[in-house]
Amino acid sequence: MYTTKNPATGEVHATYNTLTPEELEDAVTRSTAAFSSWRDTPVDERVSVLSRAAELARERAEELAQIATLEMGKPIQQARTEVTRLFQNILDYYAANASEFLKDQPLFPSSGDIAVVKTVPIGPVLGIMPWNFPYYQVVRFAAPNLLLGNTVLIKHAANCPQSALALEKLFHDAGLPDDAYINLFAKHADLESVIADPRVQGVSLTGSEKAGAAVGALAGSYLKKVVLELGGSDPFIVLDDHDLDRVVRQAVTARIGNGGQACVAAKRFIIMADTYEAFTTKFVHAMSAIVPGDPTSEGTLLGPMVSVQARQEIQGIVDEAVAAGATVLAGGDAHDFSGAFMPPVVLTDVKPGMRAWNEEIFGPVAVLHRVNDVDEAVTLANDTIYGLAGSVWSGDHELAEKVALRLEVGMVGINATAGTEPELPFGGVKASGFGRELGEFGLNEFANKKLVRTARGQLN
């Protein structure tokens, strides 16, 4: 069952039945049929669809934002930003760069033959999407694949059905053939049949490492291309007190944005000893001033977590750490809050073996670490199974760059968070997954880089 349940109130607003195995089979059949024509649709017509979808995103921004706020508790201003600065910009970006990304690449073999690499589609591809960014996560997969000529099957999170339906309608209203983009209200257990189907050529998942391991194993067993964007425990390394007020503001935003429910959020704050007290004082003060509130209110910075269960999971990590000797500097107890609301928490004295050390904390909880030198900072930053992103903050750019290059991550920012923009590749290493989304990299993940070779002297 797919259900819209307001995490701020607990009220159920809508429910939808899941597809039967027969309906899933029909969806793959329709997607395959649509591919036979969509792949041959002129590129300028595909561009027109993406451009029109961006226009509709602008027109429907408030409607889409309100749906996201209702379904997963995202504060309304952040929901609008997701639509207008992330979703819409990605559509515009791929529309604007289509000719560059899809142009032929000539090669010059020693034989003297004429050779060219063409970027062509591979067929229907499956996207398994999370709830935390219900529009952005989908479009960064769907936009490049639709531009390329692939057709897409989207299995959205079970708690975001209205977001999923709104996206499907937007693409169809933009002129995309109905079966070139199909929303699947599917059970996780039924997805193996879709991945196994020889007509489906690839799968992309954004989610936990547990889900990634399961999907990656299935994709491998059926010889399917797979992209996995999984969890992160991103380090935020402060090397000195340069522009400390700005650094603290960035740190707070990087931790509590989207309720702390972002794979690329800063989660571990690693601070040099001579800066630790000053940073901690300012950071704790700022975090303590943030009170969870109604996500529909304009000034709310922190809404509810996605569910009561999610809040209880994060509170359990905090409680376990405190029982094992961790110190709470701010927040620490969500039991006085109703529903899925949780105040920001700042922990220190977190040690190896605690869940707060080893696991991704997918909520508004920051862990502070004091270190004595650069080597200790890098060692601590890399002491995790994850490798999504990180950031380094310092007035010494040369030093910051050296530290950044030593981090075992797919993305790193220097005096900035890694963040996301349409032009920049997004993805990680280690247990954070593999493959890249966005930029030209994202388009090429599910493309056939097809070599066409003509014997020398045979070209008229």
Coordinates of N, CA and C in Angstrom, one line a residue, residues 251-419:
A251 N 27.8 25.2 8.7 CA 27.7 23.9 9.4 C 26.3 23.6 9.9
V252 N 25.6 24.6 10.4 CA 24.2 24.4 10.9 C 23.3 24.0 9.7
T253 N 23.4 24.8 8.6 CA 22.6 24.5 7.4 C 22.9 23.1 6.9
A254 N 24.2 22.8 6.9 CA 24.6 21.5 6.3 C 24.1 20.3 7.2
R255 N 23.8 20.6 8.5 CA 23.3 19.5 9.3 C 21.8 19.4 9.4
I256 N 21.1 20.6 9.5 CA 19.6 20.5 9.7 C 18.8 20.7 8.5
G257 N 19.4 21.1 7.3 CA 18.7 21.2 6.1 C 17.9 19.9 5.8
N258 N 16.7 20.0 5.3 CA 15.9 18.8 5.0 C 15.7 17.9 6.2
G259 N 15.7 18.5 7.4 CA 15.6 17.8 8.6 C 16.7 16.9 9.0
G260 N 17.9 17.1 8.3 CA 19.1 16.3 8.5 C 18.9 15.0 7.8
Q261 N 17.9 14.9 6.9 CA 17.6 13.6 6.2 C 18.1 13.7 4.8
A262 N 19.4 13.8 4.7 CA 20.0 13.9 3.3 C 21.3 13.1 3.4
C263 N 21.5 12.3 2.3 CA 22.7 11.4 2.3 C 24.0 12.3 2.3
V264 N 23.9 13.5 1.7 CA 25.0 14.3 1.5 C 25.1 15.4 2.6
A265 N 24.3 15.3 3.6 CA 24.4 16.2 4.8 C 25.7 16.0 5.5
A266 N 26.2 17.1 6.1 CA 27.4 17.0 7.0 C 26.9 16.4 8.3
K267 N 27.6 15.4 8.7 CA 27.1 14.6 9.9 C 28.2 14.6 11.0
R268 N 29.5 14.5 10.6 CA 30.6 14.5 11.6 C 31.4 15.8 11.5
F269 N 31.5 16.5 12.6 CA 32.2 17.8 12.6 C 33.6 17.6 13.3
I270 N 34.6 17.7 12.5 CA 36.0 17.4 13.0 C 36.7 18.7 13.1
I271 N 37.1 19.1 14.3 CA 37.6 20.5 14.5 C 38.9 20.4 15.2
M272 N 39.9 21.3 14.7 CA 41.2 21.4 15.3 C 41.0 21.9 16.8
A273 N 41.9 21.4 17.7 CA 41.8 21.6 19.1 C 41.8 23.1 19.4
D274 N 42.6 23.9 18.7 CA 42.7 25.3 19.1 C 41.5 26.1 18.5
T275 N 40.7 25.5 17.8 CA 39.4 26.2 17.3 C 38.2 25.5 17.9
Y276 N 38.4 24.4 18.5 CA 37.2 23.6 19.0 C 36.3 24.4 19.9
E277 N 36.8 25.0 20.9 CA 35.9 25.7 21.9 C 35.1 26.8 21.2
A278 N 35.8 27.6 20.4 CA 35.1 28.7 19.8 C 34.0 28.2 18.8
F279 N 34.4 27.2 18.0 CA 33.4 26.7 17.1 C 32.2 26.1 17.8
T280 N 32.5 25.3 18.9 CA 31.5 24.6 19.6 C 30.5 25.5 20.3
T281 N 31.0 26.6 20.9 CA 30.2 27.5 21.5 C 29.2 28.2 20.6
K282 N 29.7 28.6 19.4 CA 28.8 29.2 18.4 C 27.8 28.2 17.8
F283 N 28.3 27.0 17.5 CA 27.5 26.0 16.9 C 26.4 25.5 17.8
V284 N 26.7 25.2 19.0 CA 25.7 24.8 20.0 C 24.7 25.9 20.2
H285 N 25.1 27.1 20.3 CA 24.1 28.2 20.5 C 23.2 28.2 19.3
A286 N 23.7 28.1 18.1 CA 22.8 28.2 16.9 C 21.9 27.0 16.8
M287 N 22.4 25.8 17.1 CA 21.6 24.6 17.0 C 20.5 24.7 18.1
S288 N 20.8 25.1 19.3 CA 19.8 25.2 20.4 C 18.7 26.2 20.1
A289 N 19.0 27.2 19.2 CA 17.9 28.2 18.9 C 16.9 27.7 17.9
I290 N 17.2 26.5 17.3 CA 16.2 26.0 16.3 C 15.2 25.1 16.9
V291 N 14.0 25.5 16.8 CA 12.9 24.7 17.4 C 12.0 24.1 16.3
P292 N 11.8 22.8 16.3 CA 11.0 22.2 15.2 C 9.6 22.9 15.2
G293 N 9.1 23.0 14.0 CA 7.8 23.7 13.9 C 7.0 23.2 12.7
D294 N 5.8 23.9 12.5 CA 4.9 23.5 11.4 C 5.6 23.7 10.1
P295 N 5.7 22.6 9.3 CA 6.4 22.7 8.0 C 5.7 23.6 7.0
T296 N 4.4 23.9 7.2 CA 3.7 24.8 6.3 C 3.9 26.2 6.6
S297 N 4.5 26.6 7.7 CA 4.8 28.0 8.1 C 6.0 28.5 7.4
E298 N 6.0 29.7 6.9 CA 7.1 30.3 6.1 C 8.4 30.3 6.8
G299 N 8.4 30.6 8.1 CA 9.7 30.7 8.8 C 10.3 29.5 9.4
T300 N 9.6 28.3 9.2 CA 10.1 27.1 9.8 C 11.4 26.6 9.1
L301 N 12.4 26.4 9.9 CA 13.7 25.8 9.4 C 13.8 24.3 9.5
L302 N 13.1 23.8 10.5 CA 13.1 22.4 10.8 C 11.7 21.8 11.1
G303 N 11.3 21.0 10.2 CA 9.9 20.4 10.4 C 10.1 19.1 11.1
P304 N 9.0 18.2 10.9 CA 9.1 16.9 11.5 C 10.0 16.0 10.7
M305 N 10.5 14.9 11.3 CA 11.1 13.9 10.5 C 10.1 13.2 9.7
V306 N 10.5 12.3 8.8 CA 9.5 11.7 7.9 C 8.5 10.8 8.6
S307 N 8.8 10.3 9.7 CA 7.8 9.5 10.4 C 8.2 9.4 11.9
V308 N 7.2 8.9 12.7 CA 7.5 8.7 14.1 C 8.6 7.6 14.3
Q309 N 8.5 6.6 13.4 CA 9.4 5.5 13.5 C 10.8 6.0 13.2
A310 N 11.0 6.9 12.2 CA 12.3 7.5 11.9 C 12.8 8.3 13.1
R311 N 12.0 9.0 13.8 CA 12.4 9.8 14.9 C 12.8 8.9 16.1
Q312 N 12.1 7.8 16.3 CA 12.4 6.9 17.3 C 13.8 6.2 17.1
E313 N 14.0 5.9 15.8 CA 15.3 5.3 15.4 C 16.5 6.2 15.8
I314 N 16.4 7.5 15.4 CA 17.4 8.4 15.7 C 17.6 8.7 17.2
Q315 N 16.4 8.8 17.9 CA 16.5 9.0 19.3 C 17.2 7.8 20.0
G316 N 16.9 6.6 19.4 CA 17.6 5.4 20.0 C 19.1 5.5 19.8
I317 N 19.6 6.0 18.7 CA 21.0 6.1 18.5 C 21.6 7.1 19.5
V318 N 20.9 8.2 19.8 CA 21.3 9.2 20.7 C 21.3 8.6 22.1
D319 N 20.3 8.0 22.5 CA 20.2 7.4 23.9 C 21.3 6.4 24.1
E320 N 21.5 5.6 23.1 CA 22.6 4.5 23.3 C 23.9 5.2 23.5
A321 N 24.2 6.3 22.7 CA 25.5 6.9 22.8 C 25.7 7.6 24.2
V322 N 24.6 8.2 24.7 CA 24.7 8.8 26.0 C 24.9 7.8 27.1
A323 N 24.2 6.7 27.0 CA 24.4 5.6 28.0 C 25.8 5.0 28.0
A324 N 26.5 5.2 26.8 CA 27.8 4.6 26.7 C 28.9 5.7 27.0
G325 N 28.4 6.9 27.4 CA 29.4 7.9 27.8 C 29.5 9.2 26.9
A326 N 28.7 9.3 25.9 CA 28.7 10.5 25.1 C 28.0 11.6 25.8
T327 N 28.4 12.8 25.5 CA 27.9 14.0 26.1 C 26.9 14.8 25.2
V328 N 25.8 15.2 25.7 CA 24.8 16.0 25.0 C 25.1 17.5 25.2
L329 N 25.4 18.2 24.2 CA 25.6 19.7 24.3 C 24.4 20.5 23.9
A330 N 23.5 19.9 23.2 CA 22.2 20.6 22.8 C 21.2 19.5 22.5
G331 N 19.9 19.8 22.8 CA 18.9 18.9 22.5 C 19.0 17.6 23.3
G332 N 18.8 16.5 22.7 CA 19.0 15.2 23.3 C 17.8 14.4 23.6
D333 N 16.6 15.0 23.7 CA 15.4 14.3 24.1 C 14.2 14.7 23.3
A334 N 13.8 13.9 22.4 CA 12.6 14.2 21.6 C 11.3 13.7 22.2
H335 N 11.4 13.1 23.4 CA 10.2 12.5 24.0 C 9.2 13.6 24.4
D336 N 9.6 14.8 24.5 CA 8.6 15.9 24.9 C 7.9 16.5 23.7
F337 N 8.4 16.0 22.5 CA 7.8 16.5 21.2 C 6.8 15.5 20.7
S338 N 5.7 16.0 20.1 CA 4.7 15.1 19.6 C 5.0 14.7 18.2
G339 N 4.4 13.6 17.7 CA 4.5 13.2 16.4 C 5.9 12.8 16.0
A340 N 6.3 13.3 14.8 CA 7.7 13.0 14.3 C 8.7 14.1 14.5
F341 N 8.4 15.0 15.4 CA 9.3 16.2 15.6 C 10.4 15.8 16.5
M342 N 11.6 16.3 16.1 CA 12.8 16.1 16.9 C 13.7 17.3 16.9
P343 N 14.1 17.8 18.1 CA 14.9 19.0 18.1 C 16.4 18.7 17.7
P344 N 17.1 19.7 17.2 CA 18.5 19.4 16.9 C 19.3 18.9 18.1
V345 N 20.2 18.0 17.9 CA 21.0 17.4 18.9 C 22.5 17.6 18.6
V346 N 23.3 17.9 19.5 CA 24.7 18.0 19.4 C 25.4 17.1 20.4
L347 N 26.2 16.1 19.9 CA 26.9 15.1 20.7 C 28.4 15.3 20.6
T348 N 29.0 15.0 21.7 CA 30.5 14.9 21.7 C 30.9 13.7 22.6
D349 N 32.2 13.4 22.6 CA 32.7 12.2 23.3 C 32.1 10.9 22.8
V350 N 31.8 10.9 21.5 CA 31.4 9.7 20.8 C 32.6 8.9 20.5
K351 N 32.5 7.6 20.8 CA 33.6 6.7 20.7 C 33.3 5.5 19.7
P352 N 34.4 4.9 19.1 CA 34.2 3.7 18.3 C 33.4 2.7 19.0
G353 N 32.5 2.0 18.2 CA 31.6 1.0 18.8 C 30.2 1.5 19.0
M354 N 30.1 2.8 19.2 CA 28.8 3.4 19.4 C 28.1 3.5 18.0
R355 N 26.8 3.3 17.9 CA 26.1 3.5 16.6 C 26.3 4.9 16.1
A356 N 26.4 5.9 17.0 CA 26.6 7.2 16.5 C 28.0 7.4 15.9
W357 N 28.9 6.5 16.1 CA 30.2 6.6 15.4 C 30.2 5.8 14.1
N358 N 29.5 4.7 14.1 CA 29.6 3.8 13.0 C 28.5 3.9 11.9
E359 N 27.3 4.4 12.3 CA 26.2 4.5 11.4 C 25.9 5.9 10.9
E360 N 25.2 5.9 9.7 CA 24.7 7.2 9.2 C 23.6 7.6 10.1
I361 N 23.7 8.8 10.6 CA 22.6 9.4 11.4 C 21.7 10.2 10.5
F362 N 20.5 9.7 10.1 CA 19.7 10.3 9.1 C 18.6 11.2 9.8
G363 N 19.1 12.2 10.5 CA 18.2 13.1 11.2 C 19.1 14.3 11.8
P364 N 18.5 15.2 12.5 CA 19.2 16.4 12.9 C 20.1 16.3 14.1
V365 N 21.1 15.4 14.0 CA 22.0 15.1 15.1 C 23.4 15.3 14.5
A366 N 24.2 16.2 15.2 CA 25.6 16.5 14.9 C 26.5 15.8 15.9
V367 N 27.6 15.3 15.4 CA 28.6 14.7 16.3 C 29.9 15.5 16.1
L368 N 30.4 16.0 17.2 CA 31.6 16.9 17.2 C 32.8 16.1 17.7
H369 N 33.9 16.2 17.0 CA 35.2 15.6 17.4 C 36.3 16.6 17.4
R370 N 37.1 16.5 18.5 CA 38.3 17.4 18.6 C 39.5 16.6 18.2
V371 N 40.3 17.2 17.3 CA 41.6 16.6 16.8 C 42.7 17.5 17.0
N372 N 43.9 16.9 17.0 CA 45.1 17.7 17.4 C 45.9 18.1 16.1
D373 N 45.8 17.4 15.0 CA 46.6 17.8 13.8 C 45.8 17.3 12.6
V374 N 46.4 17.6 11.4 CA 45.8 17.3 10.2 C 45.7 15.8 9.9
D375 N 46.8 15.1 10.3 CA 46.8 13.7 10.1 C 45.6 13.0 10.9
E376 N 45.4 13.4 12.1 CA 44.4 12.9 12.9 C 43.0 13.2 12.3
A377 N 42.9 14.4 11.8 CA 41.6 14.8 11.2 C 41.3 13.9 10.0
V378 N 42.3 13.7 9.1 CA 42.1 12.9 7.9 C 41.8 11.4 8.3
T379 N 42.5 10.9 9.2 CA 42.3 9.5 9.7 C 40.9 9.3 10.2
L380 N 40.4 10.3 11.0 CA 39.1 10.2 11.6 C 38.1 10.3 10.5
A381 N 38.3 11.3 9.6 CA 37.3 11.5 8.5 C 37.1 10.2 7.6
N382 N 38.2 9.5 7.4 CA 38.2 8.3 6.6 C 37.8 7.1 7.3
D383 N 37.6 7.2 8.6 CA 37.3 6.0 9.5 C 35.8 5.7 9.4
T384 N 35.3 5.3 8.3 CA 33.9 5.1 8.0 C 33.8 4.2 6.8
I385 N 32.7 3.4 6.8 CA 32.4 2.6 5.6 C 32.0 3.5 4.4
Y386 N 31.6 4.7 4.7 CA 31.0 5.6 3.7 C 32.0 6.4 3.0
G387 N 31.7 6.9 1.8 CA 32.6 7.8 1.1 C 31.8 8.7 0.1
L388 N 30.8 9.3 0.6 CA 30.0 10.1 -0.3 C 30.6 11.5 -0.5
A389 N 30.6 12.4 0.5 CA 31.1 13.7 0.3 C 31.8 14.2 1.6
G390 N 32.4 15.4 1.5 CA 33.0 16.0 2.7 C 33.3 17.4 2.4
S391 N 33.8 18.1 3.4 CA 34.2 19.5 3.2 C 35.3 19.9 4.1
V392 N 36.1 20.8 3.7 CA 37.3 21.3 4.5 C 37.2 22.8 4.5
W393 N 37.4 23.4 5.7 CA 37.2 24.8 5.9 C 38.5 25.4 6.5
S394 N 39.1 26.4 5.9 CA 40.3 27.0 6.3 C 40.7 28.2 5.6
G395 N 41.4 29.1 6.2 CA 42.0 30.3 5.5 C 43.2 30.0 4.7
D396 N 43.7 28.8 4.9 CA 44.9 28.4 4.1 C 44.4 27.4 3.0
H397 N 44.2 28.0 1.8 CA 43.7 27.2 0.7 C 44.6 26.0 0.3
E398 N 45.9 26.3 0.3 CA 46.8 25.2 -0.1 C 46.7 24.0 0.9
L399 N 46.6 24.3 2.2 CA 46.5 23.2 3.2 C 45.1 22.5 3.0
A400 N 44.0 23.3 2.8 CA 42.7 22.8 2.7 C 42.6 21.8 1.5
E401 N 43.3 22.2 0.4 CA 43.2 21.4 -0.8 C 44.0 20.1 -0.6
K402 N 45.1 20.1 0.1 CA 45.8 18.9 0.4 C 45.0 17.9 1.2
V403 N 44.3 18.5 2.2 CA 43.4 17.7 3.1 C 42.3 17.1 2.2
A404 N 41.7 17.9 1.4 CA 40.5 17.5 0.6 C 40.9 16.3 -0.3
L405 N 42.1 16.4 -0.9 CA 42.6 15.3 -1.8 C 42.8 14.0 -1.0
R406 N 43.0 14.1 0.3 CA 43.3 12.8 1.0 C 42.0 12.2 1.5
L407 N 40.9 12.9 1.4 CA 39.6 12.3 1.8 C 39.1 11.2 0.9
E408 N 38.6 10.1 1.4 CA 38.1 9.0 0.6 C 36.6 9.2 0.3
V409 N 36.3 10.2 -0.6 CA 35.0 10.5 -0.9 C 34.9 10.8 -2.4
G410 N 33.6 10.8 -2.9 CA 33.4 11.0 -4.3 C 33.3 12.5 -4.6
M411 N 33.0 13.3 -3.6 CA 32.8 14.8 -3.8 C 33.4 15.5 -2.5
V412 N 34.0 16.6 -2.7 CA 34.6 17.4 -1.6 C 34.5 18.9 -1.9
G413 N 34.2 19.6 -0.9 CA 34.1 21.1 -1.0 C 35.2 21.7 -0.2
I414 N 35.8 22.8 -0.7 CA 36.8 23.6 0.0 C 36.2 24.9 0.4
N415 N 36.0 25.2 1.6 CA 35.2 26.4 2.1 C 33.8 26.4 1.5
A416 N 33.3 25.3 1.2 CA 31.9 25.1 0.7 C 31.6 23.7 0.9
T417 N 30.3 23.4 1.0 CA 29.9 22.0 1.0 C 29.9 21.5 -0.4
A418 N 30.0 20.2 -0.6 CA 30.0 19.6 -2.0 C 28.7 20.0 -2.7
G419 N 27.6 20.0 -2.0 CA 26.3 20.4 -2.6 C 25.9 19.7 -3.9

